[in-house]
mmCIF file of C-alpha atoms and ligand atoms in Angstrom:
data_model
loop_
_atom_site.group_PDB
_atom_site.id
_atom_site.type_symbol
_atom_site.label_atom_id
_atom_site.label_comp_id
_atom_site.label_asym_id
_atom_site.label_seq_id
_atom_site.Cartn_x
_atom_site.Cartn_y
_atom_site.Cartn_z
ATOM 1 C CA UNK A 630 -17.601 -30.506 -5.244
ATOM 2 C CA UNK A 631 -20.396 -30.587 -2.220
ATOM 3 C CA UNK A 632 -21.508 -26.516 -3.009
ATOM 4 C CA UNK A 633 -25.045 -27.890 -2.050
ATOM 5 C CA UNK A 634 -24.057 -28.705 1.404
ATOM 6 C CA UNK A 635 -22.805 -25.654 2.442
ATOM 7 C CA UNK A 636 -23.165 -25.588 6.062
ATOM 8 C CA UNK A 637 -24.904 -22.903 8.362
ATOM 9 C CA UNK A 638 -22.640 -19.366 8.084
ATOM 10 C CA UNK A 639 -21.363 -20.851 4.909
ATOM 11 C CA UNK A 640 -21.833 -17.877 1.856
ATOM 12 C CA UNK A 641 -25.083 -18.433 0.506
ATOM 13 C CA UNK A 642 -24.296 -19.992 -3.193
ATOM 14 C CA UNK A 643 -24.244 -18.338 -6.334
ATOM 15 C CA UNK A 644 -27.366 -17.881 -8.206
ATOM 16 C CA UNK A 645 -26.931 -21.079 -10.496
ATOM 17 C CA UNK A 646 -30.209 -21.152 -11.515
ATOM 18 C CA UNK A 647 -29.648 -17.905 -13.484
ATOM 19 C CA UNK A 648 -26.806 -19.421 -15.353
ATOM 20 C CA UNK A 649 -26.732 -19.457 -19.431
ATOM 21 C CA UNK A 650 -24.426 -17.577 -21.820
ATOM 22 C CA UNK A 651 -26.545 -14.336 -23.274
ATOM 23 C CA UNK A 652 -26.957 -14.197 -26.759
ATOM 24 C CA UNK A 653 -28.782 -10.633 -26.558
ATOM 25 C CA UNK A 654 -29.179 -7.184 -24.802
ATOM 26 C CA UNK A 655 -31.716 -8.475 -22.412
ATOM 27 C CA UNK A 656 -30.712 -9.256 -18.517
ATOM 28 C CA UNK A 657 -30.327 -13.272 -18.672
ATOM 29 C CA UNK A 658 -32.365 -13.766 -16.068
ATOM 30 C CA UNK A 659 -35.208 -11.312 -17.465
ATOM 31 C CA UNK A 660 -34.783 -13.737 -20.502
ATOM 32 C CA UNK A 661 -34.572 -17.111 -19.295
ATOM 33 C CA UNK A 662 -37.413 -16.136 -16.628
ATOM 34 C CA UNK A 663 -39.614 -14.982 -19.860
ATOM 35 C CA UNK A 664 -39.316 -17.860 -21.780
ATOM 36 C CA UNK A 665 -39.178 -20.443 -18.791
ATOM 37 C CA UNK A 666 -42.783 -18.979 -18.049
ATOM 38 C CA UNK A 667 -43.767 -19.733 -21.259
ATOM 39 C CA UNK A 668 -42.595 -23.324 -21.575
ATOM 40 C CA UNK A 669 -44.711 -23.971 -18.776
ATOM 41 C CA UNK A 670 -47.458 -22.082 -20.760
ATOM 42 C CA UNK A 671 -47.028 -24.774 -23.803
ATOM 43 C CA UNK A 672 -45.839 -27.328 -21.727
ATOM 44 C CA UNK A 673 -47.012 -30.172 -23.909
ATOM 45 C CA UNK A 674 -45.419 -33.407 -24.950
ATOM 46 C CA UNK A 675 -41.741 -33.595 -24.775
ATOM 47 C CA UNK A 676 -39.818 -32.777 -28.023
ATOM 48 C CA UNK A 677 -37.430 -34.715 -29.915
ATOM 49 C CA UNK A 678 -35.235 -32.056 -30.251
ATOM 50 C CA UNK A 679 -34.255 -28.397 -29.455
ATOM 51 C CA UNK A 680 -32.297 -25.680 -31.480
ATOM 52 C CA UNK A 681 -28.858 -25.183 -28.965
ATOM 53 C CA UNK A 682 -26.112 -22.304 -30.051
ATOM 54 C CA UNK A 683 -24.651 -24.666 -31.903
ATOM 55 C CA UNK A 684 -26.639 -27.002 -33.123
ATOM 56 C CA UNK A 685 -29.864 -29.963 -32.767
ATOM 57 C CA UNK A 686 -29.685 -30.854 -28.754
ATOM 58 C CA UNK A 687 -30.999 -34.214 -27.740
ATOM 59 C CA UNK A 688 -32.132 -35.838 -25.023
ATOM 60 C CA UNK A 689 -28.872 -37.611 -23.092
ATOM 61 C CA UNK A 690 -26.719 -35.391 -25.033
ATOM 62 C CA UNK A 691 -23.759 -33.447 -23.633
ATOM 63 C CA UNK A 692 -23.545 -29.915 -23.604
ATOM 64 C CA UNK A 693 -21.980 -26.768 -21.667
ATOM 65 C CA UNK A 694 -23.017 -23.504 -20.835
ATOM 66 C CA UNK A 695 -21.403 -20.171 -19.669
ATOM 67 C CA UNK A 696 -22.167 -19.179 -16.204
ATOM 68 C CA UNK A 697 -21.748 -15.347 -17.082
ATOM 69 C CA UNK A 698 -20.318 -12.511 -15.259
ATOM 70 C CA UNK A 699 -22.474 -10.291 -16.128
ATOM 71 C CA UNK A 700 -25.694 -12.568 -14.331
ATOM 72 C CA UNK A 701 -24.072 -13.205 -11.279
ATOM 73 C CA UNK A 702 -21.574 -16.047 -12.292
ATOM 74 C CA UNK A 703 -17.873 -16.561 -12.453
ATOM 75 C CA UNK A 704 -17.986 -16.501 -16.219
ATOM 76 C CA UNK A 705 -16.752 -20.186 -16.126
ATOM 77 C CA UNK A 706 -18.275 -23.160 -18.453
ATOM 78 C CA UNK A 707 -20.158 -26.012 -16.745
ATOM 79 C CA UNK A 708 -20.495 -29.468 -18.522
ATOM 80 C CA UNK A 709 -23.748 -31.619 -18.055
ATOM 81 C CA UNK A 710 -26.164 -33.334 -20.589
ATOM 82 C CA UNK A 711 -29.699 -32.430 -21.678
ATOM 83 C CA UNK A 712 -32.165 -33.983 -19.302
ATOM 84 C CA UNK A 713 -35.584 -32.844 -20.477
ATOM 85 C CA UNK A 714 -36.443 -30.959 -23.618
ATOM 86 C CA UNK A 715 -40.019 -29.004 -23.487
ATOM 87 C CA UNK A 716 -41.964 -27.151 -26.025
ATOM 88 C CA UNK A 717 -40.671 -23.645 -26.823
ATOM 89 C CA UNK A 718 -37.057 -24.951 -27.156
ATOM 90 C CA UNK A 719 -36.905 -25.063 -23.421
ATOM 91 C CA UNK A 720 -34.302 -27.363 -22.245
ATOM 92 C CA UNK A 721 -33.327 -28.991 -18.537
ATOM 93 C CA UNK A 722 -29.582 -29.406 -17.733
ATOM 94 C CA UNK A 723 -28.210 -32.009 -15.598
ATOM 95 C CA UNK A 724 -24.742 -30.861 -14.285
ATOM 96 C CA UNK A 725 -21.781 -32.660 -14.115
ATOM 97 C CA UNK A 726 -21.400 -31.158 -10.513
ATOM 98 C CA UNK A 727 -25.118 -32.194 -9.389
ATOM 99 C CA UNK A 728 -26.682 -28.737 -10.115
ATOM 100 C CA UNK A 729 -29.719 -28.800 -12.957
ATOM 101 C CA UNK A 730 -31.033 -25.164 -14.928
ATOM 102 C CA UNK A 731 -33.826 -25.248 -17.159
ATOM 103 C CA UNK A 732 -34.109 -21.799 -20.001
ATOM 104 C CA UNK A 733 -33.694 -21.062 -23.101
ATOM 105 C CA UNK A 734 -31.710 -24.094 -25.512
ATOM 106 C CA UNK A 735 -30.147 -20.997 -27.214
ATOM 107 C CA UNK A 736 -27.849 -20.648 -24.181
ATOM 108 C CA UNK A 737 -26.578 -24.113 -24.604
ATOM 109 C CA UNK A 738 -23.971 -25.194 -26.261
ATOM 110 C CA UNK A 739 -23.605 -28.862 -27.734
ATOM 111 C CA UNK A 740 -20.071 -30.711 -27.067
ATOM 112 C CA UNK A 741 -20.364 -32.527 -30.490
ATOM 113 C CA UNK A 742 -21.188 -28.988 -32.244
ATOM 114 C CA UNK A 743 -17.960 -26.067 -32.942
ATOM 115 C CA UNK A 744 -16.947 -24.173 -29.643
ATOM 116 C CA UNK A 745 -18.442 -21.196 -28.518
ATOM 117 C CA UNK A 746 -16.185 -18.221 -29.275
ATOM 118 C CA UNK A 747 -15.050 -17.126 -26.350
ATOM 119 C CA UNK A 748 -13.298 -20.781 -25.720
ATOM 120 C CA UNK A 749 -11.826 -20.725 -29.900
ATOM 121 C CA UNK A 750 -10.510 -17.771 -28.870
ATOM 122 C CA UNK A 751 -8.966 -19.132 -25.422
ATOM 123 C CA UNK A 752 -7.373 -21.587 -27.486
ATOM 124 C CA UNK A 753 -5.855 -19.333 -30.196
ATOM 125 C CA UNK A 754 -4.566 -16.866 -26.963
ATOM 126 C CA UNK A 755 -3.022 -19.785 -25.659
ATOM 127 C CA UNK A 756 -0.363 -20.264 -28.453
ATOM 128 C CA UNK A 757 1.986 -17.329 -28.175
ATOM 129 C CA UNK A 758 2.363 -17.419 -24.512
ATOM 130 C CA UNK A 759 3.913 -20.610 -24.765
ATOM 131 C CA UNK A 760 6.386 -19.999 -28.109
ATOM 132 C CA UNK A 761 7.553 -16.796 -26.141
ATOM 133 C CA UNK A 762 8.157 -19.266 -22.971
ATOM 134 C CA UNK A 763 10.747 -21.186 -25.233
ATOM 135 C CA UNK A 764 12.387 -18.126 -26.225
ATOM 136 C CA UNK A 765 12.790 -17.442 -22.765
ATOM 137 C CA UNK A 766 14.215 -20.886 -21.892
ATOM 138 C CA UNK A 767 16.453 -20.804 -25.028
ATOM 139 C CA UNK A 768 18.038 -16.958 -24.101
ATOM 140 C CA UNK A 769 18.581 -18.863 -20.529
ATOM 141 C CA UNK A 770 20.180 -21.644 -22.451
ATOM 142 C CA UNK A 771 22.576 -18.796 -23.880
ATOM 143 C CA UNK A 772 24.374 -17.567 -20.489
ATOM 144 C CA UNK A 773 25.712 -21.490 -19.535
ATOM 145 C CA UNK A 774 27.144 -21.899 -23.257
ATOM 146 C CA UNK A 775 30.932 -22.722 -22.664
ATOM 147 C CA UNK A 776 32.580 -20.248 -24.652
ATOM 148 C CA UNK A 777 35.947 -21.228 -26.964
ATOM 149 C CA UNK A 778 39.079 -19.459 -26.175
ATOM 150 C CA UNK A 779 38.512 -16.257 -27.814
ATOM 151 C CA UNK A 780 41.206 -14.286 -29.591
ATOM 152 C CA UNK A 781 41.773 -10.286 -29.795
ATOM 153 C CA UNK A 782 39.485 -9.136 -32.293
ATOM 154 C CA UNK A 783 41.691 -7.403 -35.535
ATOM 155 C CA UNK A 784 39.751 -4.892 -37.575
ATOM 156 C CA UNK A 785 37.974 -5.830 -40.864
ATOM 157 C CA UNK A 786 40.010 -4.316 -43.898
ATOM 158 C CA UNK A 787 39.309 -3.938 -47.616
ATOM 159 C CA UNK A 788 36.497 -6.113 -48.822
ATOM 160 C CA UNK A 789 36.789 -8.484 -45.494
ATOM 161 C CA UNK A 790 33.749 -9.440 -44.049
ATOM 162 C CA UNK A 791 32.797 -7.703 -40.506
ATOM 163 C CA UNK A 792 31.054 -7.912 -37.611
ATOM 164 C CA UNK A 793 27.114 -7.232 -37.910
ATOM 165 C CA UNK A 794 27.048 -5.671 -34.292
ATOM 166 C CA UNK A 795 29.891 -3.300 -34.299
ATOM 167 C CA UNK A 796 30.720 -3.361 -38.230
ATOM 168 C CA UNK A 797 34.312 -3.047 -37.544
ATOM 169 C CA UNK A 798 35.826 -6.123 -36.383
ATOM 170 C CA UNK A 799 36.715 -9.758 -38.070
ATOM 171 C CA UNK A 800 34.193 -12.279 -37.185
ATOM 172 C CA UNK A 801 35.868 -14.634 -35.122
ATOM 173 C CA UNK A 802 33.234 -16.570 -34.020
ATOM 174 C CA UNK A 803 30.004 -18.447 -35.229
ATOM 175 C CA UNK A 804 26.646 -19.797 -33.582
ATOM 176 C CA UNK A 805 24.927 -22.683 -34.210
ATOM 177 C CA UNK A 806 22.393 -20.549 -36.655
ATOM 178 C CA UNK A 807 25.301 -19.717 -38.780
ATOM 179 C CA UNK A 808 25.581 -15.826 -37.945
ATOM 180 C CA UNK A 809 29.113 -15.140 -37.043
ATOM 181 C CA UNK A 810 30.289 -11.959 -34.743
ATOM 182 C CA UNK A 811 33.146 -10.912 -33.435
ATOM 183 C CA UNK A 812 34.726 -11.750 -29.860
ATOM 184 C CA UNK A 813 34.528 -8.806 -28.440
ATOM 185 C CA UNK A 814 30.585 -8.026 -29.446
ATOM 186 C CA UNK A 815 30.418 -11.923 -28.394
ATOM 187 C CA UNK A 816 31.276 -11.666 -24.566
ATOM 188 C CA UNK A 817 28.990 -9.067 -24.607
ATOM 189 C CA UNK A 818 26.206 -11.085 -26.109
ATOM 190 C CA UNK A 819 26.959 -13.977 -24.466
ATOM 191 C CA UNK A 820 27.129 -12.106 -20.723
ATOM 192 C CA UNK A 821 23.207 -10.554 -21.540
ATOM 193 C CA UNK A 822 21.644 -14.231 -22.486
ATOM 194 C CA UNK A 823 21.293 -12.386 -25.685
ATOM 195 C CA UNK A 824 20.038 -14.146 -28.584
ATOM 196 C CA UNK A 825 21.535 -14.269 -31.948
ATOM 197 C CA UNK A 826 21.868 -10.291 -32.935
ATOM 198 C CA UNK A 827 20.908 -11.372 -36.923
ATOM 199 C CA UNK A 828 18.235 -14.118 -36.525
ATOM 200 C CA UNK A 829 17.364 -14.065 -32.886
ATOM 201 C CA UNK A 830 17.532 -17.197 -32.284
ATOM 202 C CA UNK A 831 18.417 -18.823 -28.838
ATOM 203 C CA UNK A 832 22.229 -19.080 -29.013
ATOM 204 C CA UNK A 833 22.658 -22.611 -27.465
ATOM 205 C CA UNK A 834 26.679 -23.290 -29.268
ATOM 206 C CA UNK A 835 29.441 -20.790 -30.277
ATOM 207 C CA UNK A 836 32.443 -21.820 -32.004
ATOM 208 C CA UNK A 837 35.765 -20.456 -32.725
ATOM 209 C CA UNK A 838 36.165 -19.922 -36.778
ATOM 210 C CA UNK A 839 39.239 -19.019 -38.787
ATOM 211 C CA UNK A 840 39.285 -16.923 -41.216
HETATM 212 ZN ZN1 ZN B 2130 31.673 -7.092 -33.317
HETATM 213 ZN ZN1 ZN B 2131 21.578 -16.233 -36.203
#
């Protein structure tokens, strides 16, 4: 991705140099600006390692940081590897896209090290979404079932077993959970996609039972 070669009238680009995830109250840049001033202060030899969010960074190593909203950024995570560490845990990042930031290793996040929060939590978000897509599919699944012949439902007497939807009627009729209804509460069912009434799960067979 060429951003650097934005023509003339192109939008100018974002301010990527201001880009690391905030770890406290203070303005990132205001931060990063701070303590970049002051690496050049110490600027001595060139460390073996610096302190990142989530652990020792190295030289050559891979790492990601947030490009945050609030600074400017579209709150998105760029990949790139440490290129230079300095004194003051100041470290230079080499972008996967060609772009390099230098600030505060405390913004940077290691690859090999746990995930930042934000992105754990990303991943746990991203589990229901997808078990309520099945559901979906499966209720779907429910309105092409080919349906037995169904008789006329006859009322429950005595100590008979009815119908869980309209406790009235004989259950005539069973799903492929096991829950039985009767025919009439089943063309219903079966005409809304409906899922099992008991269990709720996606009715994908119906068969005729005799009692
Ligand atoms: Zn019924
Ligand atoms: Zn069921």
């Amino acid at each position: 991705q060429a951003r650097g070669l934005n023509g003339g009238g192109a939008p100018p680009p974002p301010r990527r140099g201001l880009r690391g995830r905030r770890v406290d109250s203070t303005p990132a840049h205001a931060a990063v600006g701070a303590l970049g001033a002051m690496g050049n202060v110490f600027l001595g030899p060139e460390p073996e390692t610096a302190q990142g969010a989530n652990g020792v960074l190295r030289k050559g190593q891979r790492v990601q940081t947030q490009y945050t909203i609030d600074e400017g950024g579209d709150g998105q995570w760029y990949k790139g590897a440490v290129k230079r560490l300095y004194a003051g845990n100041i470290v230079k990042i080499s972008y996967d896209d060609g772009d390099t930031w230098k600030g505060s290793a405390a913004y940077v996040w290691s690859m090999s090290g746990s995930p930042p929060p934000a992105q754990q939590a990303a991943m746990m978000g991203a589990g229901p979404p997808v078990m309520q897509a099945t559901v979906v599919q499966g209720v779907a699944v429910g309105a092409s079932v080919q349906l037995p012949n169904i008789p006329p439902s006859e009322v429950a007497v005595g100590n008979e077993p009815c119908c869980p939807v309209c406790t009235e009627n004989k259950m005539d009729m069973a799903f492929q959970c096991g829950h039985r209804v009767c025919g009439s509460c089943l063309r219903g069912i079966h005409a809304a996609s409906a899922p099992c009434p008991v269990c709720r799960t996606p009715i994908t067979q119906v068969i005729r039972i005799f009692n």
